[in-house]
Amino acid sequence: MPRRPDTSLTRSQARRTALAAQGFRDPRHTVPTMRTFSRTLARTAVLQIDSVNVLQRAHFMPLFSRMGPYDTELLRRASERPPRRVVEYWAHVAAFMPVELWPHMRHRMRAYRVGGHEWVGLPERRELVASLLAEITERGASTARDLDDGLPRSREHWGWNWSESKRVLEYLFLSGELAVAGRTPQFERLYDLPERVIPREHLDAPVPGVEEASRELVRRASAAHGVGTAHDLRDYFRMRPELAKPALASLVEDGELLPVRVEGWDRQAYLHRDARLPRQVRARALLSPFDPVVWERGRTERLFDFRYRIEIYVPADKRVHGYYVLPFLLGDRIVGRVDLRADRRAGTLHVLGSYAEPCAPAQTAVELAEELGALAGWLDLDRTVVRPHGDLAVELEVAVRARGGA
């Protein structure tokens, strides 16, 4: 490992630092275990949850990108069975977070309890709050569908069809009066009392003050990023500026964060004091649109010179690269992107579009074919079909056929 610069990093050094912090230099285990999972979660800090399932649920993908093919039961065990290691909360957005962060989110829960949330509001029907809590207390973990009282529904939020009871349940989840015990096969939340979900040592742990909790969140964000701007660190846990700014200043004063300049960045950056700065990163991974490496698009552009926009909500005829597009990381560069869809009934991984970046090396198609093969195998898909869309499609189809995946 080279000597760390005192005040500046090249863009290449910043990339390698960020990727090492995210676990892309950790050796992959032949058979990933719960220990592998815990190490990977320690790198990412959170796993963002999203309902889109054209390929694989978003929270499973960052683990695959870092661990390789693994048994998804590891995450289900960690999130649904005692002793729970992770729990759902509004940490980045909806996300799995380490369960020990529950006390550090109490100040956020209090704020939601008082002020509500822009999507669910502040329930006016206090009798419905009491009724739902009483019913869950009696019957145990339940979905909104189980508890729905048939009240009128609305379609105000991206087409979501939420009843009033669902809105109240989400309010109770955000305010910490309910926790998520798991998900149904239909991806519905199972709401339950926190004392039946959160291990007692975390549920009964002393509640840190807002300042201490904010320091811990910025600390974890900086460890997960390796290097980042104040905005990057604040965004990781979606913190309010008035909480993140003093926390960052305190960590700088204590020497946990080191102010540095990064080549090409027009904002002050901060390097975690324990961040590794490797000579090289030999990564090869497909990144979910919700992976921490790329979820803050401005940072992605600053680190990788890679402009990335998710086009799920863009009309089909206006999309540039496709519906569910995954960046392809090779070494320490993002060298391409692919629009993927899993047809589970036909056992086929469809590559609807494949595109190379200007920095893509000659072996990009071959390396990408290998990674697509690993992904298809993990998803129990028998073959990969490359559609003739994108400037990498011809080479990629040849490479897929050569490895016997077509």
Short mmCIF file of C-alpha atoms in Angstrom, two decimals:
data_model
loop_
_atom_site.label_atom_id
_atom_site.label_comp_id
_atom_site.label_asym_id
_atom_site.label_seq_id
_atom_site.Cartn_x
_atom_site.Cartn_y
_atom_site.Cartn_z
CA MET A 1 0.00 0.00 0.00
CA PRO A 2 1.49 3.34 -1.00
CA ARG A 3 1.91 6.17 1.45
CA ARG A 4 -1.34 8.08 1.76
CA PRO A 5 -1.17 11.67 0.51
CA ASP A 6 -1.65 14.19 3.28
CA THR A 7 -3.94 16.64 1.52
CA SER A 8 -4.85 15.40 -1.96
CA LEU A 9 -5.94 12.37 -3.93
CA THR A 10 -5.97 11.76 -7.65
CA ARG A 11 -9.30 10.71 -9.10
CA SER A 12 -7.91 7.19 -9.57
CA GLN A 13 -6.88 7.04 -5.90
CA ALA A 14 -10.31 8.24 -4.85
CA ARG A 15 -11.97 5.53 -6.96
CA ARG A 16 -9.81 2.80 -5.49
CA THR A 17 -10.37 4.10 -1.98
CA ALA A 18 -14.14 4.15 -2.52
CA LEU A 19 -14.23 0.65 -3.99
CA ALA A 20 -12.06 -0.79 -1.24
CA ALA A 21 -14.34 0.80 1.36
CA GLN A 22 -17.32 -0.87 -0.31
CA GLY A 23 -15.73 -4.32 -0.10
CA PHE A 24 -14.54 -4.82 -3.67
CA ARG A 25 -11.10 -5.94 -2.51
CA ASP A 26 -12.38 -8.46 0.02
CA PRO A 27 -11.66 -12.04 -1.11
CA ARG A 28 -14.73 -13.92 -2.26
CA HIS A 29 -15.48 -17.09 -0.34
CA THR A 30 -16.20 -20.25 -2.35
CA VAL A 31 -19.41 -20.69 -0.35
CA PRO A 32 -20.47 -17.40 1.26
CA THR A 33 -21.55 -17.81 4.87
CA MET A 34 -23.25 -15.63 7.45
CA ARG A 35 -19.79 -14.40 8.37
CA THR A 36 -19.28 -13.32 4.73
CA PHE A 37 -22.66 -11.60 4.80
CA SER A 38 -21.82 -9.74 8.01
CA ARG A 39 -18.49 -8.55 6.61
CA THR A 40 -20.20 -7.32 3.44
CA LEU A 41 -22.94 -5.52 5.35
CA ALA A 42 -20.26 -3.83 7.46
CA ARG A 43 -18.88 -2.39 4.19
CA THR A 44 -22.16 -1.18 2.68
CA ALA A 45 -23.80 -0.18 6.02
CA VAL A 46 -27.27 -0.40 4.43
CA LEU A 47 -29.03 -2.33 1.67
CA GLN A 48 -31.61 -0.24 -0.17
CA ILE A 49 -34.98 -1.91 -0.76
CA ASP A 50 -36.97 -1.46 -3.95
CA SER A 51 -40.00 -3.32 -5.26
CA VAL A 52 -38.90 -3.61 -8.91
CA ASN A 53 -38.32 -7.28 -9.68
CA VAL A 54 -37.54 -7.55 -13.39
CA LEU A 55 -34.13 -9.00 -12.50
CA GLN A 56 -33.69 -9.48 -8.73
CA ARG A 57 -34.86 -7.42 -5.77
CA ALA A 58 -32.54 -4.47 -5.17
CA HIS A 59 -31.44 -5.49 -1.66
CA PHE A 60 -30.08 -8.84 -2.85
CA MET A 61 -27.91 -7.38 -5.64
CA PRO A 62 -25.16 -5.50 -3.72
CA LEU A 63 -24.42 -8.71 -1.84
CA PHE A 64 -24.06 -10.61 -5.12
CA SER A 65 -21.87 -7.85 -6.57
CA ARG A 66 -19.42 -8.24 -3.68
CA MET A 67 -19.79 -11.87 -2.57
CA GLY A 68 -20.59 -13.59 -5.85
CA PRO A 69 -23.31 -16.27 -6.04
CA TYR A 70 -24.74 -16.81 -2.56
CA ASP A 71 -27.79 -18.30 -0.90
CA THR A 72 -30.35 -15.51 -0.52
CA GLU A 73 -31.57 -17.24 2.63
CA LEU A 74 -28.61 -15.57 4.34
CA LEU A 75 -30.38 -12.21 4.11
CA ARG A 76 -33.73 -13.68 5.07
CA ARG A 77 -32.19 -15.35 8.11
CA ALA A 78 -30.42 -12.14 9.09
CA SER A 79 -33.58 -10.05 8.77
CA GLU A 80 -36.36 -12.43 9.84
CA ARG A 81 -34.99 -14.91 12.37
CA PRO A 82 -33.52 -14.42 15.84
CA PRO A 83 -30.96 -13.19 16.50
CA ARG A 84 -31.78 -10.58 13.88
CA ARG A 85 -28.71 -8.89 12.43
CA VAL A 86 -30.54 -6.40 10.19
CA VAL A 87 -33.89 -4.67 10.29
CA GLU A 88 -35.88 -2.56 7.87
CA TYR A 89 -36.07 1.15 8.46
CA TRP A 90 -36.03 4.45 6.58
CA ALA A 91 -32.24 4.60 6.80
CA HIS A 92 -31.15 5.71 3.31
CA VAL A 93 -34.62 5.39 1.95
CA ALA A 94 -36.39 2.12 2.74
CA ALA A 95 -33.45 -0.12 3.57
CA PHE A 96 -32.07 -2.93 5.66
CA MET A 97 -29.71 -1.53 8.27
CA PRO A 98 -27.66 -3.20 11.03
CA VAL A 99 -30.02 -3.77 13.93
CA GLU A 100 -27.64 -2.01 16.34
CA LEU A 101 -28.50 1.26 14.58
CA TRP A 102 -32.06 1.13 15.95
CA PRO A 103 -31.24 3.37 18.95
CA HIS A 104 -29.45 5.83 16.64
CA MET A 105 -32.64 6.21 14.60
CA ARG A 106 -34.80 7.06 17.60
CA HIS A 107 -34.45 10.80 16.99
CA ARG A 108 -35.70 10.25 13.43
CA MET A 109 -38.60 8.19 14.75
CA ARG A 110 -39.52 10.95 17.18
CA ALA A 111 -39.53 13.48 14.35
CA TYR A 112 -41.87 11.32 12.27
CA ARG A 113 -44.10 10.73 15.28
CA VAL A 114 -44.57 14.47 15.68
CA GLY A 115 -44.47 15.67 12.10
CA GLY A 116 -45.51 12.69 10.01
CA HIS A 117 -44.08 12.09 6.54
CA GLU A 118 -44.80 13.69 3.18
CA TRP A 119 -46.15 10.40 1.78
CA VAL A 120 -48.20 9.16 4.70
CA GLY A 121 -49.00 12.42 6.49
CA LEU A 122 -49.84 12.69 10.16
CA PRO A 123 -52.86 10.49 10.84
CA GLU A 124 -55.84 12.35 12.20
CA ARG A 125 -57.74 9.19 13.09
CA ARG A 126 -56.12 8.36 16.40
CA GLU A 127 -58.73 5.66 16.98
CA LEU A 128 -57.43 3.83 13.90
CA VAL A 129 -53.87 4.03 15.27
CA ALA A 130 -55.01 2.50 18.56
CA SER A 131 -57.12 -0.13 16.79
CA LEU A 132 -54.29 -1.29 14.52
CA LEU A 133 -51.80 -1.45 17.37
CA ALA A 134 -54.26 -3.47 19.46
CA GLU A 135 -54.96 -5.89 16.62
CA ILE A 136 -51.27 -6.47 15.88
CA THR A 137 -50.61 -6.95 19.59
CA GLU A 138 -53.22 -9.70 19.62
CA ARG A 139 -52.65 -11.43 16.28
CA GLY A 140 -48.90 -10.91 15.71
CA ALA A 141 -47.08 -9.93 12.54
CA SER A 142 -49.58 -8.80 9.90
CA THR A 143 -49.71 -7.19 6.47
CA ALA A 144 -51.78 -4.15 5.61
CA ARG A 145 -53.97 -6.48 3.57
CA ASP A 146 -54.62 -8.57 6.68
CA LEU A 147 -55.68 -5.47 8.58
CA ASP A 148 -57.35 -3.47 5.83
CA ASP A 149 -60.69 -2.11 7.00
CA GLY A 150 -61.91 -1.39 3.48
CA LEU A 151 -61.60 2.36 3.68
CA PRO A 152 -61.34 4.28 0.39
CA ARG A 153 -58.05 4.10 -1.45
CA SER A 154 -56.21 6.72 -3.45
CA ARG A 155 -53.66 6.70 -6.30
CA GLU A 156 -51.65 9.77 -5.48
CA HIS A 157 -48.16 8.26 -5.10
CA TRP A 158 -46.77 6.75 -8.32
CA GLY A 159 -49.90 4.65 -8.68
CA TRP A 160 -49.65 3.09 -5.22
CA ASN A 161 -53.04 1.94 -4.04
CA TRP A 162 -52.89 2.62 -0.32
CA SER A 163 -55.81 2.31 2.04
CA GLU A 164 -56.04 4.54 5.07
CA SER A 165 -55.00 1.64 7.27
CA LYS A 166 -51.87 1.15 5.14
CA ARG A 167 -51.02 4.84 5.52
CA VAL A 168 -51.39 4.57 9.30
CA LEU A 169 -49.24 1.42 9.40
CA GLU A 170 -46.51 3.22 7.47
CA TYR A 171 -46.73 6.11 9.90
CA LEU A 172 -46.36 3.70 12.82
CA PHE A 173 -43.39 2.05 11.07
CA LEU A 174 -41.65 5.39 10.48
CA SER A 175 -42.30 6.53 14.04
CA GLY A 176 -40.89 3.31 15.51
CA GLU A 177 -44.13 2.15 17.10
CA LEU A 178 -44.11 -0.82 14.72
CA ALA A 179 -41.21 -2.69 13.17
CA VAL A 180 -41.01 -4.97 10.13
CA ALA A 181 -40.81 -8.65 11.01
CA GLY A 182 -40.35 -9.80 7.41
CA ARG A 183 -41.88 -9.82 3.96
CA THR A 184 -44.44 -12.09 2.33
CA PRO A 185 -43.77 -13.81 -1.01
CA GLN A 186 -45.76 -10.93 -2.52
CA PHE A 187 -43.23 -8.51 -0.98
CA GLU A 188 -45.72 -7.10 1.51
CA ARG A 189 -44.38 -5.85 4.83
CA LEU A 190 -45.26 -7.81 7.95
CA TYR A 191 -45.73 -5.26 10.72
CA ASP A 192 -45.20 -6.25 14.33
CA LEU A 193 -44.42 -4.72 17.71
CA PRO A 194 -40.76 -3.70 18.06
CA GLU A 195 -40.31 -5.88 21.16
CA ARG A 196 -41.08 -8.92 19.01
CA VAL A 197 -38.60 -7.90 16.30
CA ILE A 198 -35.69 -5.94 17.76
CA PRO A 199 -33.34 -7.87 20.11
CA ARG A 200 -33.69 -6.60 23.66
CA GLU A 201 -30.08 -5.43 23.89
CA HIS A 202 -30.76 -2.96 21.09
CA LEU A 203 -34.38 -2.15 21.94
CA ASP A 204 -33.45 -1.35 25.56
CA ALA A 205 -30.09 0.25 24.79
CA PRO A 206 -29.60 3.83 26.02
CA VAL A 207 -30.93 6.24 23.42
CA PRO A 208 -28.11 8.52 22.24
CA GLY A 209 -28.70 12.22 21.92
CA VAL A 210 -29.25 13.68 18.49
CA GLU A 211 -25.64 14.89 18.30
CA GLU A 212 -24.18 11.51 19.23
CA ALA A 213 -26.53 9.65 16.89
CA SER A 214 -25.66 12.01 14.03
CA ARG A 215 -21.94 11.48 14.64
CA GLU A 216 -22.42 7.73 14.40
CA LEU A 217 -24.36 7.99 11.15
CA VAL A 218 -21.75 10.28 9.55
CA ARG A 219 -19.00 8.00 10.89
CA ARG A 220 -20.58 4.95 9.24
CA ALA A 221 -21.24 6.84 6.04
CA SER A 222 -17.61 7.94 5.84
CA ALA A 223 -16.35 4.41 6.48
CA ALA A 224 -18.66 3.09 3.74
CA HIS A 225 -17.61 5.79 1.26
CA GLY A 226 -13.91 5.87 2.11
CA VAL A 227 -13.78 9.37 0.71
CA GLY A 228 -16.61 11.79 -0.02
CA THR A 229 -17.88 15.33 0.15
CA ALA A 230 -20.10 16.65 2.93
CA HIS A 231 -23.10 16.09 0.64
CA ASP A 232 -22.03 12.50 -0.07
CA LEU A 233 -21.73 11.72 3.63
CA ARG A 234 -25.04 13.40 4.48
CA ASP A 235 -26.86 11.58 1.67
CA TYR A 236 -25.79 8.12 2.77
CA PHE A 237 -28.32 8.12 5.62
CA ARG A 238 -30.39 10.97 4.15
CA MET A 239 -29.52 13.30 7.01
CA ARG A 240 -30.69 16.88 7.40
CA PRO A 241 -27.88 19.42 6.89
CA GLU A 242 -28.33 20.93 10.33
CA LEU A 243 -27.58 17.51 11.88
CA ALA A 244 -24.85 16.35 9.51
CA LYS A 245 -22.77 19.54 9.46
CA PRO A 246 -21.85 19.68 13.17
CA ALA A 247 -21.33 15.91 13.23
CA LEU A 248 -18.87 16.16 10.35
CA ALA A 249 -17.04 19.07 11.99
CA SER A 250 -16.76 17.11 15.24
CA LEU A 251 -15.31 14.04 13.46
CA VAL A 252 -12.78 16.26 11.67
CA GLU A 253 -11.78 17.87 14.95
CA ASP A 254 -11.29 14.44 16.53
CA GLY A 255 -9.18 13.28 13.58
CA GLU A 256 -11.57 10.55 12.39
CA LEU A 257 -12.11 12.40 9.11
CA LEU A 258 -9.23 14.01 7.21
CA PRO A 259 -9.96 16.95 4.89
CA VAL A 260 -8.49 16.26 1.44
CA ARG A 261 -8.74 17.57 -2.08
CA VAL A 262 -9.66 15.19 -4.90
CA GLU A 263 -8.53 15.86 -8.45
CA GLY A 264 -11.37 17.34 -10.49
CA TRP A 265 -13.72 17.84 -7.54
CA ASP A 266 -14.84 21.38 -6.81
CA ARG A 267 -15.86 20.63 -3.22
CA GLN A 268 -13.93 19.77 -0.09
CA ALA A 269 -13.64 16.01 0.44
CA TYR A 270 -13.15 13.99 3.61
CA LEU A 271 -11.11 10.79 3.91
CA HIS A 272 -11.90 8.31 6.65
CA ARG A 273 -8.77 7.81 8.73
CA ASP A 274 -8.97 4.00 8.36
CA ALA A 275 -9.68 4.06 4.62
CA ARG A 276 -7.48 1.80 2.53
CA LEU A 277 -5.75 3.19 -0.54
CA PRO A 278 -4.78 0.11 -2.57
CA ARG A 279 -2.45 0.17 -5.56
CA GLN A 280 -5.11 -1.55 -7.62
CA VAL A 281 -8.65 -2.92 -7.47
CA ARG A 282 -9.43 -5.96 -9.59
CA ALA A 283 -13.19 -5.87 -9.35
CA ARG A 284 -15.68 -7.34 -11.77
CA ALA A 285 -19.30 -6.71 -10.89
CA LEU A 286 -22.70 -5.72 -12.18
CA LEU A 287 -24.06 -2.93 -10.01
CA SER A 288 -27.72 -2.55 -9.19
CA PRO A 289 -29.21 0.92 -9.87
CA PHE A 290 -29.59 1.06 -6.08
CA ASP A 291 -26.03 0.06 -5.20
CA PRO A 292 -24.24 2.49 -2.84
CA VAL A 293 -21.45 2.91 -5.40
CA VAL A 294 -23.85 4.53 -7.88
CA TRP A 295 -26.96 5.63 -6.01
CA GLU A 296 -25.74 9.24 -5.64
CA ARG A 297 -25.45 10.06 -9.34
CA GLY A 298 -23.32 13.18 -8.93
CA ARG A 299 -20.71 11.27 -6.95
CA THR A 300 -20.73 8.49 -9.54
CA GLU A 301 -19.94 11.03 -12.22
CA ARG A 302 -17.16 12.63 -10.16
CA LEU A 303 -15.53 9.30 -9.36
CA PHE A 304 -15.97 7.39 -12.60
CA ASP A 305 -16.71 10.01 -15.24
CA PHE A 306 -19.87 7.97 -15.80
CA ARG A 307 -23.24 9.67 -16.27
CA TYR A 308 -25.99 7.41 -15.01
CA ARG A 309 -29.73 7.90 -14.75
CA ILE A 310 -32.30 5.26 -13.90
CA GLU A 311 -35.00 5.24 -16.57
CA ILE A 312 -37.69 3.14 -14.90
CA TYR A 313 -40.06 6.12 -14.78
CA VAL A 314 -39.16 7.37 -18.27
CA PRO A 315 -41.61 6.50 -21.08
CA ALA A 316 -40.26 3.60 -23.14
CA ASP A 317 -39.83 5.63 -26.32
CA LYS A 318 -37.72 8.22 -24.49
CA ARG A 319 -35.28 5.85 -22.75
CA VAL A 320 -31.65 6.06 -23.80
CA HIS A 321 -30.31 2.78 -22.45
CA GLY A 322 -33.33 0.84 -21.17
CA TYR A 323 -35.62 0.10 -18.26
CA TYR A 324 -33.39 -1.65 -15.68
CA VAL A 325 -29.82 -0.81 -16.55
CA LEU A 326 -26.86 -2.04 -14.51
CA PRO A 327 -23.41 -0.43 -14.72
CA PHE A 328 -20.56 -2.89 -15.28
CA LEU A 329 -17.55 -2.40 -13.01
CA LEU A 330 -14.23 -3.80 -14.25
CA GLY A 331 -11.07 -3.08 -12.32
CA ASP A 332 -11.61 0.37 -10.86
CA ARG A 333 -13.63 1.75 -13.79
CA ILE A 334 -17.23 1.51 -14.90
CA VAL A 335 -16.71 0.30 -18.46
CA GLY A 336 -20.22 -0.40 -19.70
CA ARG A 337 -23.89 -0.87 -18.90
CA VAL A 338 -26.52 -3.52 -19.68
CA ASP A 339 -30.32 -3.50 -19.66
CA LEU A 340 -31.32 -6.83 -18.08
CA ARG A 341 -34.49 -8.81 -17.55
CA ALA A 342 -34.94 -12.25 -16.02
CA ASP A 343 -37.59 -14.45 -17.63
CA ARG A 344 -37.89 -17.04 -14.89
CA ARG A 345 -40.57 -19.05 -16.60
CA ALA A 346 -38.40 -19.51 -19.70
CA GLY A 347 -35.17 -19.77 -17.69
CA THR A 348 -33.61 -16.95 -19.67
CA LEU A 349 -31.55 -13.89 -18.83
CA HIS A 350 -32.32 -11.28 -21.49
CA VAL A 351 -29.71 -8.66 -22.29
CA LEU A 352 -31.99 -6.09 -23.91
CA GLY A 353 -29.20 -3.60 -24.54
CA SER A 354 -25.43 -3.52 -23.99
CA TYR A 355 -23.24 -0.45 -24.20
CA ALA A 356 -19.52 0.25 -23.82
CA GLU A 357 -18.01 3.32 -22.21
CA PRO A 358 -15.11 5.20 -23.85
CA CYS A 359 -12.75 3.72 -21.23
CA ALA A 360 -13.81 0.12 -21.98
CA PRO A 361 -10.80 -2.16 -22.58
CA ALA A 362 -10.66 -4.75 -25.36
CA GLN A 363 -11.65 -7.60 -23.05
CA THR A 364 -14.86 -5.92 -21.82
CA ALA A 365 -17.27 -8.20 -23.70
CA VAL A 366 -15.50 -11.36 -22.51
CA GLU A 367 -15.42 -10.20 -18.89
CA LEU A 368 -19.04 -9.09 -19.05
CA ALA A 369 -20.09 -12.45 -20.51
CA GLU A 370 -18.45 -14.18 -17.54
CA GLU A 371 -20.27 -11.98 -15.07
CA LEU A 372 -23.59 -12.45 -16.86
CA GLY A 373 -23.00 -16.20 -16.69
CA ALA A 374 -22.45 -15.99 -12.93
CA LEU A 375 -25.59 -13.87 -12.55
CA ALA A 376 -27.70 -16.26 -14.65
CA GLY A 377 -26.48 -19.23 -12.61
CA TRP A 378 -27.26 -17.45 -9.34
CA LEU A 379 -30.78 -16.70 -10.60
CA ASP A 380 -31.26 -20.33 -11.79
CA LEU A 381 -31.54 -19.24 -15.42
CA ASP A 382 -30.30 -21.68 -18.05
CA ARG A 383 -29.28 -19.35 -20.83
CA THR A 384 -28.46 -15.78 -21.76
CA VAL A 385 -29.89 -14.09 -24.83
CA VAL A 386 -28.24 -10.92 -26.13
CA ARG A 387 -30.51 -8.64 -28.14
CA PRO A 388 -28.93 -6.56 -30.96
CA HIS A 389 -29.20 -3.22 -29.20
CA GLY A 390 -26.16 -1.16 -28.22
CA ASP A 391 -22.61 -0.82 -29.44
CA LEU A 392 -21.38 -3.77 -27.38
CA ALA A 393 -24.10 -6.22 -28.44
CA VAL A 394 -22.28 -7.97 -31.30
CA GLU A 395 -19.10 -8.63 -29.30
CA LEU A 396 -21.09 -9.62 -26.24
CA GLU A 397 -23.21 -12.14 -28.14
CA VAL A 398 -20.05 -13.77 -29.51
CA ALA A 399 -18.53 -13.91 -26.01
CA VAL A 400 -21.72 -15.37 -24.49
CA ARG A 401 -21.86 -18.04 -27.19
CA ALA A 402 -18.18 -18.84 -26.72
CA ARG A 403 -18.71 -19.64 -23.05
CA GLY A 404 -21.79 -21.74 -23.84
CA GLY A 405 -24.29 -19.45 -22.20
CA ALA A 406 -26.55 -18.78 -25.18
#
